[in-house]
XYZ file of C-alpha atoms in Angstrom:
549
model
C -12.367 15.803 -11.041
C -13.257 17.087 -7.584
C -17.066 17.272 -7.383
C -17.679 18.160 -3.758
C -15.584 19.257 -0.768
C -16.988 19.297 2.763
C -14.993 20.807 5.652
C -16.140 20.756 9.289
C -14.423 22.404 12.285
C -11.060 22.815 10.598
C -8.823 25.688 11.858
C -11.170 28.697 11.428
C -13.652 26.932 9.141
C -16.822 25.948 10.994
C -18.784 24.407 8.120
C -18.045 24.704 4.431
C -19.471 22.843 1.426
C -18.008 23.538 -2.012
C -18.913 22.187 -5.443
C -15.950 22.978 -7.734
C -16.758 23.175 -11.421
C -14.630 22.112 -14.345
C -12.283 24.644 -15.924
C -10.180 27.274 -14.145
C -11.386 28.392 -10.685
C -9.626 31.141 -8.737
C -9.775 31.693 -4.958
C -9.002 35.178 -3.665
C -9.330 37.103 -0.441
C -7.580 39.272 2.106
C -4.356 38.013 3.683
C -5.242 35.694 6.571
C -8.779 35.073 5.340
C -8.088 31.368 5.027
C -7.438 30.828 1.318
C -4.672 28.312 1.909
C -6.708 26.610 4.642
C -8.747 25.015 1.854
C -5.541 23.608 0.358
C -4.451 22.379 3.790
C -7.804 20.616 4.205
C -7.426 18.960 0.809
C -3.904 17.878 1.722
C -5.263 16.173 4.838
C -8.030 14.330 3.007
C -5.384 13.213 0.480
C -3.334 11.557 3.226
C -1.008 14.187 4.675
C -0.237 13.755 8.377
C -2.388 15.822 10.750
C -2.525 16.733 14.427
C -5.041 17.950 16.985
C -4.005 21.582 16.376
C -6.054 21.675 13.137
C -9.341 21.297 15.055
C -11.357 24.504 15.356
C -11.325 25.895 18.884
C -14.194 24.463 20.932
C -14.885 21.549 18.537
C -14.430 17.828 19.286
C -13.015 16.842 15.926
C -12.210 18.048 12.437
C -13.692 16.249 9.433
C -12.958 16.663 5.729
C -14.692 14.776 2.899
C -13.990 14.981 -0.822
C -16.044 13.379 -3.590
C -14.287 12.714 -6.922
C -15.145 11.372 -10.329
C -13.086 8.235 -10.766
C -10.467 7.986 -13.538
C -10.029 4.493 -15.011
C -6.648 3.893 -13.369
C -8.201 4.545 -9.963
C -11.108 2.180 -10.733
C -8.597 -0.639 -11.138
C -6.808 0.335 -7.899
C -10.087 0.554 -5.956
C -11.225 -2.859 -7.194
C -7.835 -4.380 -6.399
C -8.106 -3.062 -2.826
C -11.814 -3.977 -2.518
C -12.767 -0.308 -2.121
C -14.908 0.137 -5.229
C -18.270 1.882 -5.317
C -21.285 0.968 -7.432
C -21.987 4.692 -7.942
C -18.681 5.116 -9.792
C -17.428 7.774 -7.385
C -14.591 7.932 -4.901
C -15.300 9.565 -1.541
C -12.251 10.252 0.615
C -12.891 11.115 4.274
C -10.544 12.111 7.079
C -11.400 12.610 10.768
C -8.988 13.965 13.407
C -10.092 14.066 17.055
C -8.916 16.162 19.997
C -6.400 13.494 21.033
C -4.677 13.725 17.661
C -6.033 10.321 16.614
C -6.725 10.161 12.891
C -9.097 7.949 10.926
C -9.256 7.617 7.149
C -11.971 6.218 4.886
C -12.446 5.503 1.178
C -16.026 4.920 0.049
C -17.037 4.397 3.672
C -14.420 1.723 4.394
C -11.621 2.268 6.878
C -8.159 2.524 5.264
C -4.609 3.431 6.209
C -3.053 6.839 5.540
C -0.780 5.149 3.006
C -3.839 3.918 1.076
C -5.415 7.381 1.259
C -2.224 8.932 -0.150
C -2.004 6.311 -2.885
C -5.594 6.958 -3.986
C -4.972 10.705 -3.885
C -2.069 10.390 -6.291
C -4.576 9.319 -8.973
C -6.820 12.331 -8.294
C -5.029 15.564 -7.403
C -1.694 17.239 -8.044
C -0.988 20.146 -5.648
C 1.685 22.748 -6.371
C 2.480 24.779 -3.259
C 3.638 28.389 -3.118
C 7.052 27.324 -1.826
C 7.614 24.605 -4.430
C 10.426 26.659 -5.974
C 12.384 26.353 -2.734
C 12.732 22.589 -3.180
C 13.888 22.892 -6.786
C 17.423 23.619 -5.622
C 17.716 20.098 -4.202
C 19.157 17.398 -6.434
C 16.609 14.856 -5.199
C 13.665 17.108 -6.074
C 15.103 17.724 -9.547
C 15.584 14.001 -10.154
C 12.061 13.134 -8.965
C 10.519 15.884 -11.097
C 12.328 14.782 -14.250
C 11.493 11.089 -13.737
C 7.858 11.834 -12.942
C 7.454 14.188 -15.908
C 9.018 11.600 -18.237
C 6.886 8.735 -16.901
C 10.026 6.953 -15.694
C 8.895 6.201 -12.132
C 8.630 2.451 -12.842
C 12.057 2.401 -14.539
C 13.585 4.293 -11.605
C 12.045 1.788 -9.170
C 13.470 -1.091 -11.245
C 16.931 0.502 -11.026
C 16.642 0.842 -7.238
C 15.626 -2.807 -6.909
C 18.395 -4.002 -9.247
C 20.965 -1.946 -7.343
C 19.750 -3.398 -4.018
C 20.164 -6.944 -5.396
C 23.641 -6.101 -6.678
C 24.667 -4.634 -3.291
C 23.314 -7.711 -1.506
C 25.380 -10.034 -3.721
C 28.431 -7.823 -3.365
C 28.123 -7.798 0.437
C 27.650 -11.591 0.486
C 30.840 -12.031 -1.530
C 32.777 -9.696 0.771
C 31.439 -11.527 3.828
C 32.434 -14.920 2.388
C 35.939 -13.697 1.644
C 36.485 -12.141 5.073
C 34.658 -14.716 7.217
C 35.454 -18.027 5.572
C 36.379 -19.836 8.846
C 33.114 -18.953 10.600
C 31.120 -20.062 7.560
C 33.012 -23.358 7.462
C 32.271 -24.074 11.136
C 28.615 -23.179 10.639
C 28.405 -25.408 7.572
C 29.944 -28.386 9.459
C 27.465 -27.947 12.318
C 24.444 -27.784 10.022
C 25.748 -30.686 7.916
C 25.906 -32.855 11.058
C 22.317 -31.904 11.926
C 21.121 -32.687 8.400
C 22.954 -36.018 8.461
C 21.272 -36.984 11.734
C 17.834 -36.117 10.388
C 18.624 -37.951 7.141
C 19.202 -41.091 9.214
C 16.086 -40.508 11.294
C 14.043 -39.659 8.170
C 10.985 -38.216 9.958
C 7.931 -38.358 7.743
C 5.140 -35.828 7.475
C 2.426 -36.807 9.978
C 4.540 -39.712 11.252
C 4.689 -38.513 14.869
C 0.921 -38.607 15.306
C 0.663 -41.994 13.550
C 3.421 -43.683 15.554
C 1.913 -42.405 18.800
C -1.440 -43.909 17.901
C 0.176 -47.256 16.955
C 2.235 -47.393 20.148
C -0.832 -46.711 22.289
C -2.751 -49.475 20.509
C 0.064 -52.063 20.794
C 0.742 -51.200 24.440
C -2.884 -51.959 25.311
C -3.367 -54.925 22.959
C -4.098 -57.408 25.807
C -6.759 -55.136 27.280
C -8.234 -54.568 23.836
C -8.441 -58.315 23.104
C -9.957 -59.106 26.501
C -12.529 -56.334 26.214
C -13.569 -57.187 22.668
C -13.941 -60.922 23.523
C -16.159 -60.027 26.484
C -18.241 -57.727 24.278
C -18.711 -60.457 21.643
C -19.750 -62.947 24.301
C -22.280 -60.538 25.795
C -23.712 -59.724 22.415
C -23.905 -63.111 20.681
C -22.063 -66.086 22.194
C -22.766 -66.456 25.940
C -25.876 -67.880 27.583
C -28.343 -65.056 27.720
C -26.491 -63.059 25.046
C -28.250 -59.965 23.796
C -28.720 -61.257 20.258
C -30.382 -64.508 21.402
C -32.538 -62.661 23.906
C -33.766 -60.187 21.280
C -34.536 -63.000 18.844
C -36.427 -64.939 21.502
C -38.439 -61.905 22.601
C -39.291 -61.065 18.996
C -40.423 -64.625 18.258
C -42.548 -64.710 21.431
C -44.253 -61.441 20.557
C -44.857 -62.629 16.987
C -46.668 -65.668 18.382
C -48.773 -63.545 20.729
C -49.688 -61.130 17.975
C -52.149 -63.757 16.690
C -54.182 -62.935 19.806
C -53.539 -59.200 19.811
C -52.299 -57.474 16.561
C -50.922 -54.512 18.574
C -47.969 -56.672 19.643
C -46.898 -57.065 16.001
C -45.812 -53.428 15.811
C -43.752 -53.765 19.001
C -42.079 -56.894 17.640
C -41.145 -55.007 14.463
C -39.513 -52.257 16.557
C -37.146 -54.851 18.035
C -35.957 -56.086 14.631
C -33.642 -53.107 13.840
C -32.059 -53.457 17.286
C -31.443 -57.171 16.665
C -29.841 -56.402 13.283
C -27.586 -53.693 14.773
C -26.457 -55.997 17.587
C -25.731 -58.721 15.047
C -23.710 -56.279 12.874
C -21.782 -54.958 15.893
C -20.883 -58.510 16.930
C -19.686 -59.277 13.392
C -17.475 -56.147 13.207
C -16.028 -56.883 16.663
C -15.125 -60.356 15.406
C -13.313 -58.866 12.436
C -11.487 -56.403 14.714
C -10.442 -59.266 17.015
C -8.892 -61.168 14.126
C -6.728 -58.115 13.282
C -5.545 -57.382 16.818
C -2.825 -59.561 18.223
C -0.105 -59.396 20.839
C 3.141 -58.443 19.021
C 5.873 -57.650 21.566
C 8.447 -57.090 18.819
C 6.323 -54.520 16.995
C 5.529 -52.881 20.354
C 9.251 -52.549 21.070
C 9.892 -51.124 17.601
C 7.138 -48.493 17.942
C 8.370 -47.563 21.434
C 11.880 -47.105 20.068
C 10.571 -44.915 17.219
C 8.589 -42.750 19.631
C 11.688 -42.282 21.774
C 13.877 -41.510 18.741
C 11.515 -38.845 17.438
C 10.935 -37.380 20.882
C 14.675 -37.264 21.599
C 15.432 -35.609 18.256
C 12.791 -32.994 18.968
C 14.482 -32.168 22.289
C 17.925 -31.902 20.681
C 16.733 -29.691 17.839
C 14.450 -27.713 20.176
C 11.315 -28.223 18.123
C 8.145 -30.253 18.629
C 8.578 -33.858 17.475
C 5.781 -33.322 14.944
C 7.748 -30.389 13.412
C 10.887 -32.442 12.693
C 10.055 -32.883 8.960
C 9.811 -29.097 8.537
C 13.038 -28.594 10.493
C 14.713 -31.162 8.241
C 13.683 -29.197 5.137
C 14.787 -25.900 6.689
C 18.205 -27.209 7.683
C 18.835 -28.705 4.244
C 17.989 -25.357 2.622
C 20.255 -23.549 5.099
C 23.066 -25.987 4.332
C 22.747 -25.223 0.626
C 22.940 -21.497 1.418
C 26.061 -22.055 3.500
C 27.644 -24.124 0.753
C 26.916 -21.310 -1.686
C 28.195 -18.705 0.776
C 31.440 -20.600 1.052
C 31.676 -20.897 -2.719
C 33.416 -17.623 -3.498
C 33.439 -18.369 -7.215
C 29.679 -18.879 -7.341
C 29.079 -15.742 -5.292
C 31.303 -13.740 -7.603
C 29.358 -15.025 -10.604
C 26.055 -14.082 -8.955
C 27.374 -10.621 -8.126
C 28.496 -10.113 -11.713
C 25.097 -11.229 -13.014
C 23.348 -8.808 -10.632
C 25.724 -6.042 -11.684
C 24.988 -6.710 -15.348
C 21.227 -6.662 -14.706
C 21.621 -3.349 -12.889
C 23.636 -1.921 -15.778
C 20.887 -2.860 -18.265
C 18.139 -1.261 -16.141
C 20.244 1.835 -15.426
C 21.165 2.365 -19.082
C 17.487 2.140 -20.061
C 16.675 4.771 -17.427
C 19.516 6.978 -18.659
C 18.214 6.890 -22.247
C 14.736 7.882 -21.078
C 16.129 10.677 -18.930
C 18.260 12.062 -21.765
C 15.273 12.242 -24.102
C 13.008 13.786 -21.446
C 15.677 16.261 -20.319
C 16.071 17.666 -23.827
C 12.315 17.979 -24.303
C 11.611 19.499 -20.872
C 14.513 21.970 -21.176
C 13.205 23.152 -24.550
C 9.674 23.612 -23.204
C 10.786 25.467 -20.065
C 13.108 27.703 -22.097
C 10.184 28.615 -24.346
C 7.991 29.362 -21.332
C 10.738 31.548 -19.808
C 10.576 33.887 -22.787
C 6.922 34.560 -21.969
C 7.682 35.147 -18.275
C 9.939 38.205 -18.639
C 13.093 36.090 -18.894
C 13.794 36.956 -22.529
C 16.988 35.357 -23.784
C 17.086 33.042 -20.763
C 17.848 29.390 -21.181
C 17.061 26.303 -19.106
C 19.097 23.104 -19.256
C 19.067 19.759 -17.513
C 22.561 18.335 -17.084
C 23.041 14.590 -16.674
C 26.469 14.221 -15.066
C 27.854 10.682 -15.223
C 28.808 9.132 -11.882
C 32.029 7.180 -11.453
C 29.986 4.308 -10.063
C 26.260 3.936 -10.518
C 24.055 4.231 -7.482
C 20.490 3.367 -6.473
C 19.166 6.265 -8.566
C 21.044 5.472 -11.757
C 24.240 6.287 -13.605
C 24.005 10.064 -13.482
C 23.451 13.043 -11.226
C 20.705 15.374 -12.421
C 21.188 19.133 -12.178
C 18.858 21.899 -13.327
C 20.793 24.828 -14.770
C 19.612 28.248 -15.897
C 20.895 31.347 -17.647
C 18.766 34.349 -16.703
C 19.525 36.226 -19.930
C 21.333 35.860 -23.232
C 25.104 35.676 -23.414
C 25.808 33.766 -20.200
C 26.379 30.097 -19.584
C 23.725 28.233 -17.593
C 24.712 27.483 -14.013
C 23.104 25.569 -11.151
C 19.539 26.781 -10.682
C 19.718 27.435 -6.931
C 22.973 29.430 -7.227
C 22.205 31.870 -10.006
C 18.441 32.472 -9.955
C 16.998 35.276 -7.829
C 13.845 34.663 -5.806
C 11.625 36.194 -8.520
C 13.364 34.351 -11.337
C 13.235 31.098 -9.419
C 9.510 31.386 -8.753
C 8.816 32.091 -12.452
C 11.001 29.190 -13.600
C 9.345 26.922 -11.039
C 5.919 27.987 -12.290
C 6.899 27.239 -15.887
C 8.147 23.789 -14.880
C 5.001 23.077 -12.843
C 2.628 24.079 -15.643
C 4.545 22.006 -18.203
C 4.872 19.012 -15.854
C 1.152 19.197 -15.057
C 0.306 18.864 -18.754
C 2.080 15.514 -18.739
C 0.432 14.356 -15.520
C -2.534 11.993 -15.614
C -4.415 13.412 -12.613
C -7.695 15.206 -13.436
C -7.420 17.993 -10.820
C -4.548 20.482 -10.481
C -4.252 22.919 -7.588
C -1.880 25.883 -7.470
C -1.418 27.574 -4.090
C -0.058 31.119 -4.686
C 2.580 29.844 -7.089
C 2.445 33.318 -8.666
C 4.184 34.907 -5.661
C 6.995 37.249 -6.693
C 5.617 38.170 -10.107
C 3.315 40.891 -11.381
C 2.339 43.086 -14.299
C 2.376 41.601 -17.776
C 4.059 38.446 -16.500
C 1.143 37.844 -14.123
C -1.274 38.188 -17.040
C 0.691 35.596 -19.006
C 0.621 33.263 -15.999
C -3.137 33.704 -15.784
C -3.536 32.857 -19.458
C -1.395 29.747 -19.049
C -3.493 28.547 -16.123
C -6.703 29.290 -18.033
C -5.446 27.275 -21.005
C -4.581 24.460 -18.631
C -8.134 24.728 -17.260
C -9.430 23.841 -20.712
C -7.773 20.433 -20.317
C -8.124 19.766 -16.562
C -9.944 21.030 -13.504
C -7.651 23.773 -12.169
C -8.003 25.570 -8.816
C -5.644 28.449 -8.030
C -5.217 30.473 -4.844
C -3.923 33.857 -6.024
C -3.287 37.403 -4.824
C -2.897 38.812 -8.354
C -5.767 40.536 -10.150
C -4.206 39.648 -13.515
C -4.543 35.934 -12.658
C -7.925 36.180 -10.938
C -9.482 37.955 -13.924
C -8.664 34.931 -16.130
C -10.732 32.497 -14.062
C -13.786 30.725 -15.449
C -15.127 30.731 -11.886
C -14.263 32.931 -8.921
C -14.566 32.189 -5.190
C -13.948 34.798 -2.527
C -12.602 33.736 0.874
C -13.335 36.052 3.789
C -13.126 36.102 7.585
C -16.054 37.185 9.712
C -17.114 37.081 13.359
C -19.866 34.695 14.399
C -20.839 34.144 18.025
C -17.635 35.744 19.270
C -15.491 33.487 17.049
C -13.649 34.200 13.827
C -14.716 31.916 10.994
C -13.831 31.646 7.319
C -16.471 31.800 4.596
C -16.259 31.075 0.852
C -18.659 32.709 -1.582
C -18.952 32.250 -5.354
C -18.825 35.607 -7.134
C -21.014 36.706 -10.025
C -20.021 39.471 -12.442
C -20.602 42.395 -10.069
C -18.898 40.655 -7.176
C -15.901 39.855 -9.356
C -15.534 43.495 -10.370
C -15.473 44.556 -6.711
C -13.013 41.826 -5.697
C -10.592 42.456 -8.565
C -10.840 46.223 -7.906
C -9.884 45.508 -4.283
C -6.927 43.428 -5.439
C -5.829 46.294 -7.712
C -6.374 49.221 -5.364
C -6.321 47.967 -1.796
C -8.803 48.919 0.914
C -10.232 51.970 -0.923
C -12.030 50.986 -4.102
C -12.416 53.852 -6.571
C -14.214 54.329 -9.834
C -10.860 54.055 -11.550
C -10.052 50.651 -10.022
C -13.567 49.408 -10.820
C -13.126 50.507 -14.413
C -9.769 48.734 -14.594
C -11.341 45.598 -13.094
C -14.147 45.609 -15.681
C -11.613 46.043 -18.484
C -9.533 43.100 -17.193
C -12.592 40.870 -17.045
C -13.697 41.979 -20.505
C -10.257 41.278 -21.914
């Protein structure tokens, strides 16, 4: 659940720190006081796009932070993205500066907006006051049904399967209509593969053959230099090895007269051994090196062949083995592309896989549609739509698409004795808002997020219906943390906790304040909501009765 919300320099909020409790919390206040600003701030910290216009006038930047308890599914996501916290909390932070530049953080680490949104989906579900307006759209109806039924993964599988099927179908159509171009391309690539087959460039061969060619080309110089080095070290008159041995022996003899010379003689011994070893290794090297004009010519020819192939294929000579592999793979693709029969078989296999995934999705949708329709119909009876009926029609498509084998349509009958028709066409604004509220409350029960926020979703209702809505939200608050921005006293009186949002002047500027209300404060606020600007003894009495009830 949401444990702490900090807002700085956002719209008309200068500084605000809130600690929401569990249960059902209501936010009330005069129109324009800034109730929905809190929801807007939460939307931003949950990854919604923002702009410089949200910064309070005169401030450099707006900053919103939200601290949440972490549900288990989010723990796994945080660890996977290396964003976990040892404290077991999740702190989301969003900063927007005067240039419109936005920065996002999770547990102090910089993240993208996409990551912020993804984390937020585990934490909060926000139902806006205009949610009913989107319910007339087929896409919104489909997404709501799939989400409520837990079919998001199945729907994604159908989209992926349909994309693979379309790709295979397009490849088959391209092969059938462009056979000549494919044939010419295949002949060209086949010639290139054949040339590289003959050349057979090996991995690392270019570097090796260059080294060998350099060595063979300078073999005479190498032999001459090594022979001179051996002579200087061990074979010529005055060679280093003989000189060191003679000096050491002379010093050994003199050490009988002065022992200090013994230590100096011992220092020369390692040098003599190293010179002797170097001379031996040079001798071994000399026996391996020889003048081989034929091998030199062969290595020169190989260098030229590899270098020339690199120029023709427009790659570095050292990359020829990789180019060989790439061209062979491309040739196989071209052979397959020209094989209409194989492409047709692949398309049919992809189509069959799509059909399996789509049928599975359809079964899940049919079961969920029946259940959701029954629940919403029941809720409608409590929301002054007695005799009304809600249905979810699954209309089969002639050809399946990326979203499955059916079109989803929400239908409603406002009262008994009429056939349900498309929701957007037959429902009035008040009916639509009540139906939308019923759907949202029911869908929220199925959601896994711990915090639910309702932003004036009770617009367009009143009286006994508003009281029922309040009871429904209070019941929901027994299961989740629920925050509700409301203008109805019947809803506000049901809250476990009550916050009042008000505007006031400070230093010549208008700012928004939020205050938790105790019993007396709640009576005054609910009386205001009932009676307007002038609060009377009658409205106070009514407010106390509503709270007592």
